[in-house]
mmCIF file of C-alpha atoms in Angstrom:
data_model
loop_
_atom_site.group_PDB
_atom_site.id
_atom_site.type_symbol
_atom_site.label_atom_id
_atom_site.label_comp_id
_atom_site.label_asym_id
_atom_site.label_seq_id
_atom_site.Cartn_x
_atom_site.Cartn_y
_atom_site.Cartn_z
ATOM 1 C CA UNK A 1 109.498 -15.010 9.266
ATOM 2 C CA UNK A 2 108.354 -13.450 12.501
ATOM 3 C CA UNK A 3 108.281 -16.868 15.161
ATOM 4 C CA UNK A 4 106.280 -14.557 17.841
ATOM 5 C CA UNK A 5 106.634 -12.447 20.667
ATOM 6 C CA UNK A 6 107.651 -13.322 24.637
ATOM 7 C CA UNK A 7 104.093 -13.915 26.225
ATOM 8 C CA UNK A 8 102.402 -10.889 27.992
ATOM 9 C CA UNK A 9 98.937 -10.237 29.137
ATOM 10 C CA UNK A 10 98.240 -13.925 27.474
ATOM 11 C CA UNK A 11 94.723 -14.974 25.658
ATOM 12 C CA UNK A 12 91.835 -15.578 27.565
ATOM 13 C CA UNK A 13 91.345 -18.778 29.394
ATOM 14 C CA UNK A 14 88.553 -20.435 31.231
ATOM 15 C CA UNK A 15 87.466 -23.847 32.162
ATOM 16 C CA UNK A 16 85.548 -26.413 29.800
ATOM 17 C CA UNK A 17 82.868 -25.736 32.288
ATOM 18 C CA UNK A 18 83.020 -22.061 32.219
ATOM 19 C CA UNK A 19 83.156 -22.450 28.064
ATOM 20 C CA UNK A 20 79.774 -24.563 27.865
ATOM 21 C CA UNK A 21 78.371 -22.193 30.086
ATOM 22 C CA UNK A 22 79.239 -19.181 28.231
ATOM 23 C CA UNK A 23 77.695 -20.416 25.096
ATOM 24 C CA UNK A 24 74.578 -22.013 26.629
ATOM 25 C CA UNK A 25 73.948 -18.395 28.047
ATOM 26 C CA UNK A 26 74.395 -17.431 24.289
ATOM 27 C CA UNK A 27 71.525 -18.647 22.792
ATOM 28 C CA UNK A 28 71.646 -22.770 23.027
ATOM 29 C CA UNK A 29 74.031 -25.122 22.184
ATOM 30 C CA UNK A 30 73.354 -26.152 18.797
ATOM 31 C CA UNK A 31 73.689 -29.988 17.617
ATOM 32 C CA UNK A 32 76.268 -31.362 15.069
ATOM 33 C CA UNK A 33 73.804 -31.795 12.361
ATOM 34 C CA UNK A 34 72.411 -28.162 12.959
ATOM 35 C CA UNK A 35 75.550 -26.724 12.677
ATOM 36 C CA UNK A 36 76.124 -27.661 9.205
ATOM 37 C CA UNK A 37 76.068 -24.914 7.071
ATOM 38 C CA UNK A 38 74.622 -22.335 9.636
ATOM 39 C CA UNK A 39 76.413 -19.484 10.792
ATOM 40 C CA UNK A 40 78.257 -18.613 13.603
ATOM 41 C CA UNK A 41 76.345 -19.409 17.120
ATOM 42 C CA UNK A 42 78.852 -16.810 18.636
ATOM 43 C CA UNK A 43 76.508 -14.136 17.064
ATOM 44 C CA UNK A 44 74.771 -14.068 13.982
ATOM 45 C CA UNK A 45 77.289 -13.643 10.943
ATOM 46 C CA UNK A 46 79.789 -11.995 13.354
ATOM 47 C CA UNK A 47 82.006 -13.861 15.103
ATOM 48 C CA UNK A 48 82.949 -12.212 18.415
ATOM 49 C CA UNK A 49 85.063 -15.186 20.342
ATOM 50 C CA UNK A 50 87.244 -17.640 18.415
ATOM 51 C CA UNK A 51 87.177 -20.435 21.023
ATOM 52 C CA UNK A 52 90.074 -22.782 21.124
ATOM 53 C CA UNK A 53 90.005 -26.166 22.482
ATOM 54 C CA UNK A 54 93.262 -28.113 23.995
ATOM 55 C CA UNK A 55 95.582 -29.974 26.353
ATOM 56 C CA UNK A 56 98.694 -29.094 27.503
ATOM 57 C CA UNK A 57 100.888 -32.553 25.374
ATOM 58 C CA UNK A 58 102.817 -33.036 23.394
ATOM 59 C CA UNK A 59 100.912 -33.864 19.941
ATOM 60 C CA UNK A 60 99.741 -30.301 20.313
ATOM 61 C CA UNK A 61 102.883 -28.209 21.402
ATOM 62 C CA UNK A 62 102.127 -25.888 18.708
ATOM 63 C CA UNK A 63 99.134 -24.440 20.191
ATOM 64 C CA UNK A 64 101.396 -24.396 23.936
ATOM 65 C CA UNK A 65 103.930 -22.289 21.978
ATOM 66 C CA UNK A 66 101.792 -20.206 20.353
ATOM 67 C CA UNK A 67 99.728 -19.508 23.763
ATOM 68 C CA UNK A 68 102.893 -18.707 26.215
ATOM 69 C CA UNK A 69 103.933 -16.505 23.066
ATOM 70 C CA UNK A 70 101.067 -14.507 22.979
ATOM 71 C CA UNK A 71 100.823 -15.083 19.323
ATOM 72 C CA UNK A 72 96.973 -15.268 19.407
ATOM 73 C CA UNK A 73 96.793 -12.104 20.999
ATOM 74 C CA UNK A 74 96.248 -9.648 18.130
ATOM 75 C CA UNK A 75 93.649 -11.660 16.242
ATOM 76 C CA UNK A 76 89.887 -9.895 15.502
ATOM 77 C CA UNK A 77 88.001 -11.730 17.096
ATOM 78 C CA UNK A 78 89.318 -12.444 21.047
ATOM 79 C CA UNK A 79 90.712 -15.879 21.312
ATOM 80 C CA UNK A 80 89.065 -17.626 24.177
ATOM 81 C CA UNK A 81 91.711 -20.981 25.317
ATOM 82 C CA UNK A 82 90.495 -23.708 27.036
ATOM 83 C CA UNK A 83 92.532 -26.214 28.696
ATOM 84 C CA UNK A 84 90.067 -29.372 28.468
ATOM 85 C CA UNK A 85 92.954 -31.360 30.760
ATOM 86 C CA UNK A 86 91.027 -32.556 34.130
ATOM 87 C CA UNK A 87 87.702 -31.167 33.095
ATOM 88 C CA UNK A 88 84.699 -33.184 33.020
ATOM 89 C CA UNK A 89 83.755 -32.466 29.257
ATOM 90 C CA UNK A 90 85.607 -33.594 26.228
ATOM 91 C CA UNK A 91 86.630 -31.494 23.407
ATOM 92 C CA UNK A 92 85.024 -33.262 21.100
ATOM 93 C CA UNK A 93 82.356 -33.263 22.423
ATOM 94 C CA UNK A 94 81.881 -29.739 23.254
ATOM 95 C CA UNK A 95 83.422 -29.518 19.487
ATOM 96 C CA UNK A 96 80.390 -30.979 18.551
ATOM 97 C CA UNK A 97 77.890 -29.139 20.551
ATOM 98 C CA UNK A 98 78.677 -26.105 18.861
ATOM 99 C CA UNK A 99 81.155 -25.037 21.526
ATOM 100 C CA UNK A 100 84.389 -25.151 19.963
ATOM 101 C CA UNK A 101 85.633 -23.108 17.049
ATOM 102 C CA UNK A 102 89.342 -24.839 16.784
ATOM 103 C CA UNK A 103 90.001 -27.580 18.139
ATOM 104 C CA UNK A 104 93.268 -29.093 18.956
ATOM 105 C CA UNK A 105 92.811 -33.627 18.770
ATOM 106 C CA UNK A 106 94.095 -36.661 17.815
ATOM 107 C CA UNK A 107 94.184 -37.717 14.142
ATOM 108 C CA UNK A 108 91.969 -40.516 15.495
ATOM 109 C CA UNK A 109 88.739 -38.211 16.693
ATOM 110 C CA UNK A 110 89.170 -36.321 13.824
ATOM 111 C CA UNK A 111 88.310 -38.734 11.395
ATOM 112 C CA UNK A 112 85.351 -40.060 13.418
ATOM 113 C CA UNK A 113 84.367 -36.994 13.524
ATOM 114 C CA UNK A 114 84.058 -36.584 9.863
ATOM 115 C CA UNK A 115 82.895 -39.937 9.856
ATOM 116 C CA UNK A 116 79.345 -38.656 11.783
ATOM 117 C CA UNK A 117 79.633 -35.684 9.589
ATOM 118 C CA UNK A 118 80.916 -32.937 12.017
ATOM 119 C CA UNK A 119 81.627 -29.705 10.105
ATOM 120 C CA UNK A 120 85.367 -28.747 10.123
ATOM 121 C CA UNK A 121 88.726 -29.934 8.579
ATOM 122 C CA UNK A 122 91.639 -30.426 9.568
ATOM 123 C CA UNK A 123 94.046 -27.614 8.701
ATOM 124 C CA UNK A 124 97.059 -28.224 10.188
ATOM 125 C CA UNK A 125 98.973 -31.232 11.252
ATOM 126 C CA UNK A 126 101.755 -30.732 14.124
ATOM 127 C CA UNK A 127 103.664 -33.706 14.154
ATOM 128 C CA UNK A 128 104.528 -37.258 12.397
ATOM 129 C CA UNK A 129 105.890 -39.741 14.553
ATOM 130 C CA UNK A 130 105.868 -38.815 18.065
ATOM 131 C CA UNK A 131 105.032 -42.377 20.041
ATOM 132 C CA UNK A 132 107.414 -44.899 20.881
ATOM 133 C CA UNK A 133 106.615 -48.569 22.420
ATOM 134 C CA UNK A 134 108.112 -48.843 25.869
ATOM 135 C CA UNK A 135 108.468 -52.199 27.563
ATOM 136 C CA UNK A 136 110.203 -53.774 31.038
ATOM 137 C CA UNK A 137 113.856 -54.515 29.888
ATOM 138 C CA UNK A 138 112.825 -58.302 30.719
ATOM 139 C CA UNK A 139 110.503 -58.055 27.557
ATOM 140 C CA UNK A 140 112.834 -55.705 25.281
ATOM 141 C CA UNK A 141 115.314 -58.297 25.682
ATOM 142 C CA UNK A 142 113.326 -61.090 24.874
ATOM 143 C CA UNK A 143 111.989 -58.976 22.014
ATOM 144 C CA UNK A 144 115.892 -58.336 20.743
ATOM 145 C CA UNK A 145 116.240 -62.563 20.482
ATOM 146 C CA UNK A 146 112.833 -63.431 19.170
ATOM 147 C CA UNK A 147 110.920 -60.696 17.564
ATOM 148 C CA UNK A 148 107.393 -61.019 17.428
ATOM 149 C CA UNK A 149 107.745 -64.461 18.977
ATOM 150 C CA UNK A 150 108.560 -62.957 22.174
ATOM 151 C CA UNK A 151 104.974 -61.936 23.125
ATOM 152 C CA UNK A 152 104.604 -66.264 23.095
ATOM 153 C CA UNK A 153 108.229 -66.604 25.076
ATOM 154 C CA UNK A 154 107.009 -64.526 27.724
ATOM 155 C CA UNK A 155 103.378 -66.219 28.300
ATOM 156 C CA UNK A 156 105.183 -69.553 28.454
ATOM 157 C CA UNK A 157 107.363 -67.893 31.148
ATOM 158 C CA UNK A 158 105.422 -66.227 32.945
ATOM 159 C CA UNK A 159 101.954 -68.133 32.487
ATOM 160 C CA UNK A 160 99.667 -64.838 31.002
ATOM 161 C CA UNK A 161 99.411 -62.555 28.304
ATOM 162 C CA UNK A 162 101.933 -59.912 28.317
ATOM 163 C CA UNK A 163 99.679 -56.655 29.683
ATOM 164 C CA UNK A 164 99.739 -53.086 27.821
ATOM 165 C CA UNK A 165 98.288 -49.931 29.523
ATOM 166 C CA UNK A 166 97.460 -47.314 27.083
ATOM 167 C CA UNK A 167 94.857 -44.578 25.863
ATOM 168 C CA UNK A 168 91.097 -45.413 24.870
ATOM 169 C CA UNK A 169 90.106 -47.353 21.591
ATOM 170 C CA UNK A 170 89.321 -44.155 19.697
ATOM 171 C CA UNK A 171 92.802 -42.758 20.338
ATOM 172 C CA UNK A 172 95.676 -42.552 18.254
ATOM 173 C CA UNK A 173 97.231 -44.505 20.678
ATOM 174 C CA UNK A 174 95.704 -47.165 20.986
ATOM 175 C CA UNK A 175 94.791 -47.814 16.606
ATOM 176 C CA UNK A 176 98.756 -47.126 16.495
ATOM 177 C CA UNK A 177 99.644 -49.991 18.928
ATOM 178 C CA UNK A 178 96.750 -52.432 17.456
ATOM 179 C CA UNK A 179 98.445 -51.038 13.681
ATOM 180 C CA UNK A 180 101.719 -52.821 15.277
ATOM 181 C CA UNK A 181 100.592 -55.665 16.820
ATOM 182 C CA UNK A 182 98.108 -56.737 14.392
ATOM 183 C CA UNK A 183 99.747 -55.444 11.257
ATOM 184 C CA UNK A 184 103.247 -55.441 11.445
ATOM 185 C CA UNK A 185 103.797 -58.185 13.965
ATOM 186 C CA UNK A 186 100.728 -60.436 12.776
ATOM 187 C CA UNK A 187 100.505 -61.094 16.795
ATOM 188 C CA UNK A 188 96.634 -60.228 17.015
ATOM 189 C CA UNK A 189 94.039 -59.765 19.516
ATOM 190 C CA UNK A 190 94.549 -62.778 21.410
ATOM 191 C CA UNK A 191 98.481 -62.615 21.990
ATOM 192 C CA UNK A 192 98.351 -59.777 24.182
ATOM 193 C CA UNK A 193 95.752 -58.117 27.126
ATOM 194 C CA UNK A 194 95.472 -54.274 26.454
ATOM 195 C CA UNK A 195 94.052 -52.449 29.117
ATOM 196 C CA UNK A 196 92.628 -49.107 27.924
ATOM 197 C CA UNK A 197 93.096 -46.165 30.190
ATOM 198 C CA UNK A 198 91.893 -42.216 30.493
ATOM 199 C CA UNK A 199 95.171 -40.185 30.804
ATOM 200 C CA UNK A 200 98.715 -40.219 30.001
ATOM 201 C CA UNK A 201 98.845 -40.152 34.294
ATOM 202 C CA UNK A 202 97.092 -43.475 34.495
ATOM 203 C CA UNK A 203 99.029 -44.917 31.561
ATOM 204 C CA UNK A 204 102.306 -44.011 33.421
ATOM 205 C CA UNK A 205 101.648 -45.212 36.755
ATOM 206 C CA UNK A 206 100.267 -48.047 35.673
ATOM 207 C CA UNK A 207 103.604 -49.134 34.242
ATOM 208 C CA UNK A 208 105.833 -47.443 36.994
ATOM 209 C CA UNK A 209 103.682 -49.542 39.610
ATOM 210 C CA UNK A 210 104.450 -52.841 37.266
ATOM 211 C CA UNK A 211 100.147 -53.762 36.584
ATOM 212 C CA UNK A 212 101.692 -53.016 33.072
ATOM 213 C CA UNK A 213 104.651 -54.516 31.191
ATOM 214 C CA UNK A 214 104.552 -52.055 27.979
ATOM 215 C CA UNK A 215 102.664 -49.244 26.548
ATOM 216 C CA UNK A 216 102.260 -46.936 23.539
ATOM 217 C CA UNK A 217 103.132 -43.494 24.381
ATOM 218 C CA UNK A 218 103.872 -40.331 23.315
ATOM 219 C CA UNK A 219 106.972 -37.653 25.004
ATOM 220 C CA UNK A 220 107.839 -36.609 27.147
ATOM 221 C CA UNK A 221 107.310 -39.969 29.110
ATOM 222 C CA UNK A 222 109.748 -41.701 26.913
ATOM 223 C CA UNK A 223 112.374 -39.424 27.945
ATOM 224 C CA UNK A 224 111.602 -39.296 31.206
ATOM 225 C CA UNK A 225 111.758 -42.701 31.545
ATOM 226 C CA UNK A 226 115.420 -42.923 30.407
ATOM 227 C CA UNK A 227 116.551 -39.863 32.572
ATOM 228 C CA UNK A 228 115.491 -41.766 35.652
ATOM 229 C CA UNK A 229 116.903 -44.285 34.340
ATOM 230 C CA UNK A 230 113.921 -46.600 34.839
ATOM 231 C CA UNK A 231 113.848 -50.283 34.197
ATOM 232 C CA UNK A 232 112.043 -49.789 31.002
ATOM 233 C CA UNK A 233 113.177 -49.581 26.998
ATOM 234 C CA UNK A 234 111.854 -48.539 23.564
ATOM 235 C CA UNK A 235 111.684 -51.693 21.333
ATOM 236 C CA UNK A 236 109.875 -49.423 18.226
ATOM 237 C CA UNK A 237 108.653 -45.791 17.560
ATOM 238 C CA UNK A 238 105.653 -45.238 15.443
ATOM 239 C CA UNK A 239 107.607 -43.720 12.319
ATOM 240 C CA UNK A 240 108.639 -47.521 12.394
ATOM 241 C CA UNK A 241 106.225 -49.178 11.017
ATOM 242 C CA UNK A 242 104.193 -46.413 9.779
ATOM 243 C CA UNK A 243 105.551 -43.856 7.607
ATOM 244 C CA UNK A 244 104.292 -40.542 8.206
ATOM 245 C CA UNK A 245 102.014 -41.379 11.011
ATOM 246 C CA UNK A 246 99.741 -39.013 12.231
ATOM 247 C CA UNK A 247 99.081 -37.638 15.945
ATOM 248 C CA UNK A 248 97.751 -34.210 17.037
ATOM 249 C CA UNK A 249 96.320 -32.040 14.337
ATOM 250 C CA UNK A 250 94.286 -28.855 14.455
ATOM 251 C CA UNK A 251 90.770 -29.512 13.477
ATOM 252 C CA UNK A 252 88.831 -25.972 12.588
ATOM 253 C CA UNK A 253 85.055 -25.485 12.327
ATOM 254 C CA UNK A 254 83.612 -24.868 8.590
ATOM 255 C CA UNK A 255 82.328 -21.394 10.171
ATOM 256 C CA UNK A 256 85.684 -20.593 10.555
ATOM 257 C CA UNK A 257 87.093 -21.455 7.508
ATOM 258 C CA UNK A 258 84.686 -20.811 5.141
ATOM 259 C CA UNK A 259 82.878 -17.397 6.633
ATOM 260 C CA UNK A 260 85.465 -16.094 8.037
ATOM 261 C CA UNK A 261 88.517 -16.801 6.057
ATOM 262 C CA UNK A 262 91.241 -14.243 7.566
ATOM 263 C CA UNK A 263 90.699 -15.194 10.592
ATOM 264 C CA UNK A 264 91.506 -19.031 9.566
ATOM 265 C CA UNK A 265 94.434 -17.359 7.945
ATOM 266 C CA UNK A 266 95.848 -15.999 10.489
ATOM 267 C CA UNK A 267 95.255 -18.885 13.252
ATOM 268 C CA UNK A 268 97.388 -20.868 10.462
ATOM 269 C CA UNK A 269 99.903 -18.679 9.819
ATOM 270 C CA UNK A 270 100.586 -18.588 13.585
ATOM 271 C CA UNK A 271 100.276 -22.558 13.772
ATOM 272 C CA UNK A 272 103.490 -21.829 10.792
ATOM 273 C CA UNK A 273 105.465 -19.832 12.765
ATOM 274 C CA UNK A 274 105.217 -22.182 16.221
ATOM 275 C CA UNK A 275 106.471 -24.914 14.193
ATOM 276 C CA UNK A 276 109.287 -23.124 12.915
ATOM 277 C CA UNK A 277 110.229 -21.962 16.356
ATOM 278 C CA UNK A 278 110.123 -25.616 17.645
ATOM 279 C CA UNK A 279 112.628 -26.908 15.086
ATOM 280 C CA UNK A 280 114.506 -23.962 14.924
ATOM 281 C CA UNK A 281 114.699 -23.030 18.575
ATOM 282 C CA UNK A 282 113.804 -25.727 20.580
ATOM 283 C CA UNK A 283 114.989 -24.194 23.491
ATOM 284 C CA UNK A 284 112.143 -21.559 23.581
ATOM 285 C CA UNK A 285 109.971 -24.340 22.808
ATOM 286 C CA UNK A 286 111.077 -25.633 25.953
ATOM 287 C CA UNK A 287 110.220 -23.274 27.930
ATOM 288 C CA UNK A 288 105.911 -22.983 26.590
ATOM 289 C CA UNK A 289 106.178 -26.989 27.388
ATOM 290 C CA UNK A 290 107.684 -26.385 30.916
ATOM 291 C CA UNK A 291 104.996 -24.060 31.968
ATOM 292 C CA UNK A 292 102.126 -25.880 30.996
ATOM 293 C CA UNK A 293 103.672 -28.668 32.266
ATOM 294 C CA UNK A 294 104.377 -27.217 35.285
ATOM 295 C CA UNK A 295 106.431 -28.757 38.092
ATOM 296 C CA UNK A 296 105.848 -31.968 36.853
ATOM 297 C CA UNK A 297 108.157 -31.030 33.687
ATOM 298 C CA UNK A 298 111.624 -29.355 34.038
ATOM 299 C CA UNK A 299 112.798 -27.106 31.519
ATOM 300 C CA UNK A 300 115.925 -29.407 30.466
ATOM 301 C CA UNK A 301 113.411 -32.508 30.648
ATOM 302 C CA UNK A 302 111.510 -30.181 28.571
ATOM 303 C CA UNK A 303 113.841 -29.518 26.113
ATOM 304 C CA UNK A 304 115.090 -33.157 25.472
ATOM 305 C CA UNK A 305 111.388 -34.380 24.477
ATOM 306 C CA UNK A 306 110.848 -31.344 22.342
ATOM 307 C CA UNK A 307 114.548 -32.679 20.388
ATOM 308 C CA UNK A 308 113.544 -35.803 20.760
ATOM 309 C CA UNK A 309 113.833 -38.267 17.570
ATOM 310 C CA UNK A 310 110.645 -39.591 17.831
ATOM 311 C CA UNK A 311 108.704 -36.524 16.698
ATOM 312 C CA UNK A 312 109.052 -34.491 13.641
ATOM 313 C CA UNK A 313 106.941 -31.056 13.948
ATOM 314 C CA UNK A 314 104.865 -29.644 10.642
ATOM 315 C CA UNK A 315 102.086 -27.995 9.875
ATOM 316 C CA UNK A 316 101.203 -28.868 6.395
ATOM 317 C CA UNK A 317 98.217 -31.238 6.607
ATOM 318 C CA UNK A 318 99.533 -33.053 3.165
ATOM 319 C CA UNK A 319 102.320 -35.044 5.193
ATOM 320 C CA UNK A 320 100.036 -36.866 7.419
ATOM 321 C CA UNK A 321 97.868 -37.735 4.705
ATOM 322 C CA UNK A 322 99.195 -41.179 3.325
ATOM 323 C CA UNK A 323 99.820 -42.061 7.556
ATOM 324 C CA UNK A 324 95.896 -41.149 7.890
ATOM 325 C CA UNK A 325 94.573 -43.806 5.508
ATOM 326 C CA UNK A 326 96.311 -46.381 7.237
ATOM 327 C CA UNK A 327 94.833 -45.216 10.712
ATOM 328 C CA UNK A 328 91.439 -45.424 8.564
ATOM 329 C CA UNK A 329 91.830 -49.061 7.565
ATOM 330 C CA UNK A 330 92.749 -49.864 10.765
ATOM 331 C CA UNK A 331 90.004 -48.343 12.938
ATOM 332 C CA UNK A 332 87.745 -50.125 10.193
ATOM 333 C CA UNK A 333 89.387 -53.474 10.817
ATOM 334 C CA UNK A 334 88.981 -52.901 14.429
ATOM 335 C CA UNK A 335 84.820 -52.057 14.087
ATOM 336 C CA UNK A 336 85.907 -48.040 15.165
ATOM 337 C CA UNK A 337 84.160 -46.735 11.538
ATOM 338 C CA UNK A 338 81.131 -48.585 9.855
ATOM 339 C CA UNK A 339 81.820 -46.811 6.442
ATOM 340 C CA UNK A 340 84.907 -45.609 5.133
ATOM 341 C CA UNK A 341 85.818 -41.790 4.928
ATOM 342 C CA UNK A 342 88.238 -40.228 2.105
ATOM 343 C CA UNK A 343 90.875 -37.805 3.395
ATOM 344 C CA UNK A 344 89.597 -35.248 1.341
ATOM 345 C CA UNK A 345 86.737 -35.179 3.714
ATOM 346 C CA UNK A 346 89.154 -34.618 6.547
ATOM 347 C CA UNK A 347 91.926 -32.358 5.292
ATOM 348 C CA UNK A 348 91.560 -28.835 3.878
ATOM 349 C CA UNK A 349 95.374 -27.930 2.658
ATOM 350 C CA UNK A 350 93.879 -24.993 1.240
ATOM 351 C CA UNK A 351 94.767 -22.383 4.157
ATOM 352 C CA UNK A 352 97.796 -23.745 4.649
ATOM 353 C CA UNK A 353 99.058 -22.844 0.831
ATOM 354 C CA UNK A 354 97.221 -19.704 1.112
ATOM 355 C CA UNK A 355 99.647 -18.628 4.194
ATOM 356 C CA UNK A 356 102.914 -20.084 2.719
ATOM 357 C CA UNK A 357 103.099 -18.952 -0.728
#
């Protein structure tokens, strides 16, 4: 199978601002409930941009592969890219306003998502796995001796709550950590303080600059981390305590999949062919994550996350199912969904056995 071409002219980019603009000047943004069952508001039954939606991490390094590679390049209609990182708008929200044709998210958004009864499925998954717990090595040690009695240990010692940074309460993230500490270590809300935070750069400097003492997170900090040799360790990894645990998936607009069915095909089949080139050739891999990442990434930093045990890259939605319902009864424990939403609601394996058969 054909794992794509060396990048060239590239798709289209913009800002999220230049996106909302661009399809406010189109006729109106149109509201989630509208949008059900309408057609296309890129033009009438036609659709003339396929707008992507994404950030340059790791839960979607599928669509960063597929981008530096071009491999979106010789799709009818244009593919429009926008990097949502450091914008003021939110892809799901501009999902939801009509703005967003594919959309790259958390398993977590997703299913709320569906749970307000946004058009669009999920279509692909891209990884299982992919966060680890990271702690001080004061705590990891404490946590080798006493388990989930340690979180008690160290308030006696130190006189507080041992302090987590990580992402909002909608995000994978966070349900995954609360999944652990509620779930698997029966510690509960009141044994720790989580402070929720916007960014994996806020997450990470607020346990570099020691306001934290652990966090949930996802590559490449992890192995970052232990390159620098930083007084931190993993204690756990999500595929831990939850077996085929979700993170990024592709989420793609009913429009898409249902009036315009080759193009879903092919967006798929591409999704396919990055994954193979990330387990196959990680190396190349490398090398998409590097230059999103920019500076802030080296290429043999790069390549370690993208081989890194934590993460195991797919695209068939079906192996993040069983992980899903678990995130499910967990966001309803924790008051994140007021009714409960069936997974055949949120996944459409369909295109994905169309385009590997």
């Amino acid at each position: 199978m054909d794992l794509g071409k060396p990048k060239k002219s590239g798709v289209q980019s913009g800002t999220a601002s230049a996106t909302r603009r661009r399809f406010l000047k189109a006729g109106g943004v149109a509201t989630a409930s509208g949008l059900a069952g309408c057609g296309s508001v890129l033009g009438g039954s036609g659709l003339e941009t396929l707008s992507v939606a994404y950030k340059p991490i790791f839960p979607f390094l599928q669509f960063l592969v597929m981008d530096e590679r071009d491999a979106l390049s010789d799709i009818d209609p244009s593919v429009e890219a926008t990097n949502f990182a450091n914008q003021g708008l939110n892809i799901v929200s501009a999902y939801s306003d009509g703005d967003v044709d594919v959309a790259f998210v958390g398993i977590t958004p997703a299913i709320r998502m569906k749970h307000e009864g946004i058009p669009g499925k999920v279509t692909a998954a891209n990884q299982t796995g992919g966060f680890a717990v990271v702690t001080s090595e004061e705590f990891a040690a404490l946590y080798d001796e006493h388990g989930a009695d340690a979180f008690a240990e160290f308030r006696a010692r130190h006189g507080r709550r041992f302090r987590f940074s990580t992402f909002p309460k909608g995000s994978v993230a966070y349900v995954l950590l609360r999944q652990w500490l509620d779930e698997e270590l029966g510690v509960g809300a009141d044994g720790v303080e989580v402070e929720n935070m916007a960014g994996l750069g806020p997450v990470r400097r607020s346990l570099l600059s020691g306001n934290a003492d652990g966090t949930l997170i996802m590559e490449p900090i992890p192995t970052v981390l232990d390159a620098r040799d930083a007084p931190f360790r993993r204690i756990t990894r999500a595929g831990a305590f939850m077996s085929d645990s979700p993170g990024g998936v592709m989420f793609m607009h009913d429009r898409v999949r249902d009036d315009h069915p080759e193009v879903a095909n092919a967006v798929v089949r591409e999704h396919v062919n990055a994954t193979e080139l990330i387990t196959e050739r990680p190396a190349e891999a490398a090398r998409a994550v590097s230059s999103a990442f920019g500076d802030r990434l080296s290429r043999d930093l790069a390549e370690q996350a993208v081989r890194s045990p934590l993460s195991s890259y797919v695209s068939d939605p079906r192996a993040i199912v069983d992980g899903t319902e678990v995130c499910i009864e967990r966001m309803r424990a924790l008051g994140q969904l007021s009714d409960p939403v069936g997974t055949d609601e949120i996944f459409d394996p369909s295109v994905y056995r169309d385009v590997t058969s």
